[in-house]
Structure formats: C-alpha cells, structure tokens
Amino acid sequence: MPEYLVRIDVILRPLVNDPQGLAVRDGLHALGFADVATVRVGKHIEVRVAAADAAAAEQAVRAMCEQLLANPVIEQFSLAVTEAVPAS
Amino acid sequence: MPEYLVRIDVILRPLVNDPQGLAVRDGLHALGFADVATVRVGKHIEVRVAAADAAAAEQAVRAMCEQLLANPVIEQFSLAVTEAVPAS
C-alpha cells in the first residue's frame, strides 16, 4: 500500500478559554507587535499512514483524531491529505 | 486597518528527535491503527493581526515566528494568510 502524509490541526473551540494563547499575545505585545489582536495555540500533527487510497487514509486519520488526537469536548480538528509519499 | 487571520504551523526539523511523536505513534498502534508509520507533533498557532494588506500581515507574522513563536535552531515554520476578517 502507498503511504500518505496527513496534516492535522487541532485547536480549541472558539468559546473555550485559551490561557496559552493569551500569554503568547502578551509576549508579542511586549516585543512591540502592538497590532496583534488575538492568538490561539493548538497542535499540528503530521501522520504518515499506509492506506489503499487517499480517502481511506483520511478516514483512518479522522478515526485517530476522534479516539486519541483531539478532545471533541473542547477541541476541533481539520485534516488534509497533502501528498502521497513512497513507502519507506 | 483590516485584520488578517494568519495560520502558522511550527514543527521540529526532520532530523530532530520527537519523543512526543513517538509516544503518540505507540498510542495509535495500541488502539489498533497498525498502518501508522510515523507521527510528528508540533504547534498550530492562529494570529489575528491588523495590517495594511496581506503582504504586510505575512511579514509581521514572519518576524513574530523568528523572534518568539518558533525556535529556528530545531524548528521550522510555515504560515498562510488565510482570510481577511472584519476588524472587531
């Protein structure tokens, strides 16, 4: 089976408080970036997975997100099968 | 000035050891996702910044990455000015 590189972004839902993002925003302001309005910090995960085709890879990674990589109560995720890579 | 939403992905450089990614990979294997080859874990950051235009927003956020958001010794980043949003 070919391998696919799937890029996942996990971020807190809009109404969930994000203290890490607030701290980063304050740090940017202290560095002189006064035009920064808001900052949200989440996770970026890259998974290489063997699958029959891109649709199967996306389906598998979506299940991984729902079971382990994201907390659906407070987080939302988006994913993109960005490229097929040769099996290593 | 209009506000822009800039999406940033920060990830460890390819040759840097990623113990968090290895732990996530082992967790996925334990859940039955045997086809996972590798996992890399990084940060996803969304910044809303006021700027004259999209190019100015990208330039400002690139400076933020180099000064605070990424460690250029071990991390690399990519960014995308994904949309213009009305100033809040």
Short mmCIF file of C-alpha atoms in Angstrom, two decimals, chain A residues 1 3 7-11 20 23-24 27-28 31 33 35-51 60-61 63-64 67-69 78 88, chain B residues 1 3 7-11 20 23-24 27-28 31 33 35-51 60-61 63-64 67-69 78 88:
data_model
loop_
_atom_site.label_atom_id
_atom_site.label_comp_id
_atom_site.label_asym_id
_atom_site.label_seq_id
_atom_site.Cartn_x
_atom_site.Cartn_y
_atom_site.Cartn_z
CA MET A 1 0.00 0.00 0.00
CA GLU A 3 1.90 5.89 2.24
CA ARG A 7 -1.50 17.04 8.23
CA ILE A 8 -3.82 17.64 11.20
CA ASP A 9 -4.56 20.90 13.01
CA VAL A 10 -6.18 20.63 16.43
CA ILE A 11 -7.38 23.84 18.04
CA GLN A 20 -1.56 29.81 26.42
CA ALA A 23 0.27 34.53 27.24
CA VAL A 24 1.69 34.42 23.70
CA GLY A 27 4.56 38.28 24.83
CA LEU A 28 4.11 39.58 21.28
CA LEU A 31 8.10 42.57 21.86
CA PHE A 33 3.90 43.76 17.92
CA ASP A 35 -1.20 45.15 16.09
CA VAL A 36 -1.82 41.60 17.32
CA ALA A 37 -5.48 41.24 18.31
CA THR A 38 -5.79 37.60 19.37
CA VAL A 39 -3.66 34.44 19.46
CA ARG A 40 -4.90 30.86 19.69
CA VAL A 41 -2.47 27.99 20.22
CA GLY A 42 -3.18 24.41 19.24
CA LYS A 43 -1.42 21.31 17.95
CA HIS A 44 -0.13 20.48 14.50
CA ILE A 45 0.31 16.76 13.90
CA GLU A 46 1.74 15.05 10.83
CA VAL A 47 0.91 11.37 10.43
CA ARG A 48 2.34 9.07 7.78
CA VAL A 49 -0.05 6.20 7.25
CA ALA A 50 -0.25 3.34 4.77
CA ALA A 51 -3.64 3.15 3.08
CA ALA A 60 -8.36 6.33 9.22
CA VAL A 61 -6.85 9.59 10.44
CA ALA A 63 -10.88 8.00 13.48
CA MET A 64 -7.47 8.60 15.14
CA GLN A 67 -10.21 8.49 19.55
CA LEU A 68 -6.88 9.98 20.62
CA LEU A 69 -5.53 13.12 18.96
CA SER A 78 -9.14 19.78 10.46
CA SER A 88 9.85 3.71 3.20
CA MET B 1 -6.56 48.79 9.05
CA GLU B 3 -7.49 42.39 10.27
CA ARG B 7 -2.34 30.35 10.43
CA ILE B 8 1.11 29.15 11.49
CA ASP B 9 2.44 25.59 11.71
CA VAL B 10 5.60 25.08 13.74
CA ILE B 11 7.21 21.64 13.58
CA GLN B 20 6.08 13.22 21.84
CA ALA B 23 4.58 8.33 22.18
CA VAL B 24 1.56 9.27 20.04
CA GLY B 27 -0.62 5.06 21.40
CA LEU B 28 -2.15 4.78 17.94
CA LEU B 31 -5.51 1.45 19.65
CA PHE B 33 -4.03 1.68 13.96
CA ASP B 35 -0.71 1.21 9.49
CA VAL B 36 0.73 4.34 11.11
CA ALA B 37 4.38 4.70 10.14
CA THR B 38 5.47 7.94 11.82
CA VAL B 39 3.95 10.78 13.82
CA ARG B 40 5.41 14.27 14.33
CA VAL B 41 3.82 16.70 16.78
CA GLY B 42 4.21 20.46 16.57
CA LYS B 43 2.27 23.64 17.24
CA HIS B 44 -0.56 25.26 15.31
CA ILE B 45 -0.96 28.97 16.05
CA GLU B 46 -3.64 31.32 14.75
CA VAL B 47 -2.87 35.04 14.97
CA ARG B 48 -5.27 37.86 14.14
CA VAL B 49 -3.28 40.92 13.25
CA ALA B 50 -4.16 44.33 11.89
CA ALA B 51 -2.11 45.22 8.83
CA ALA B 60 4.82 40.89 10.57
CA VAL B 61 3.91 37.32 11.48
CA ALA B 63 9.03 38.35 12.31
CA MET B 64 6.94 37.08 15.25
CA GLN B 67 11.54 36.20 17.45
CA LEU B 68 9.14 34.22 19.64
CA LEU B 69 6.90 31.57 18.15
CA SER B 78 5.11 27.70 7.58
CA SER B 88 -13.57 43.62 15.76
#
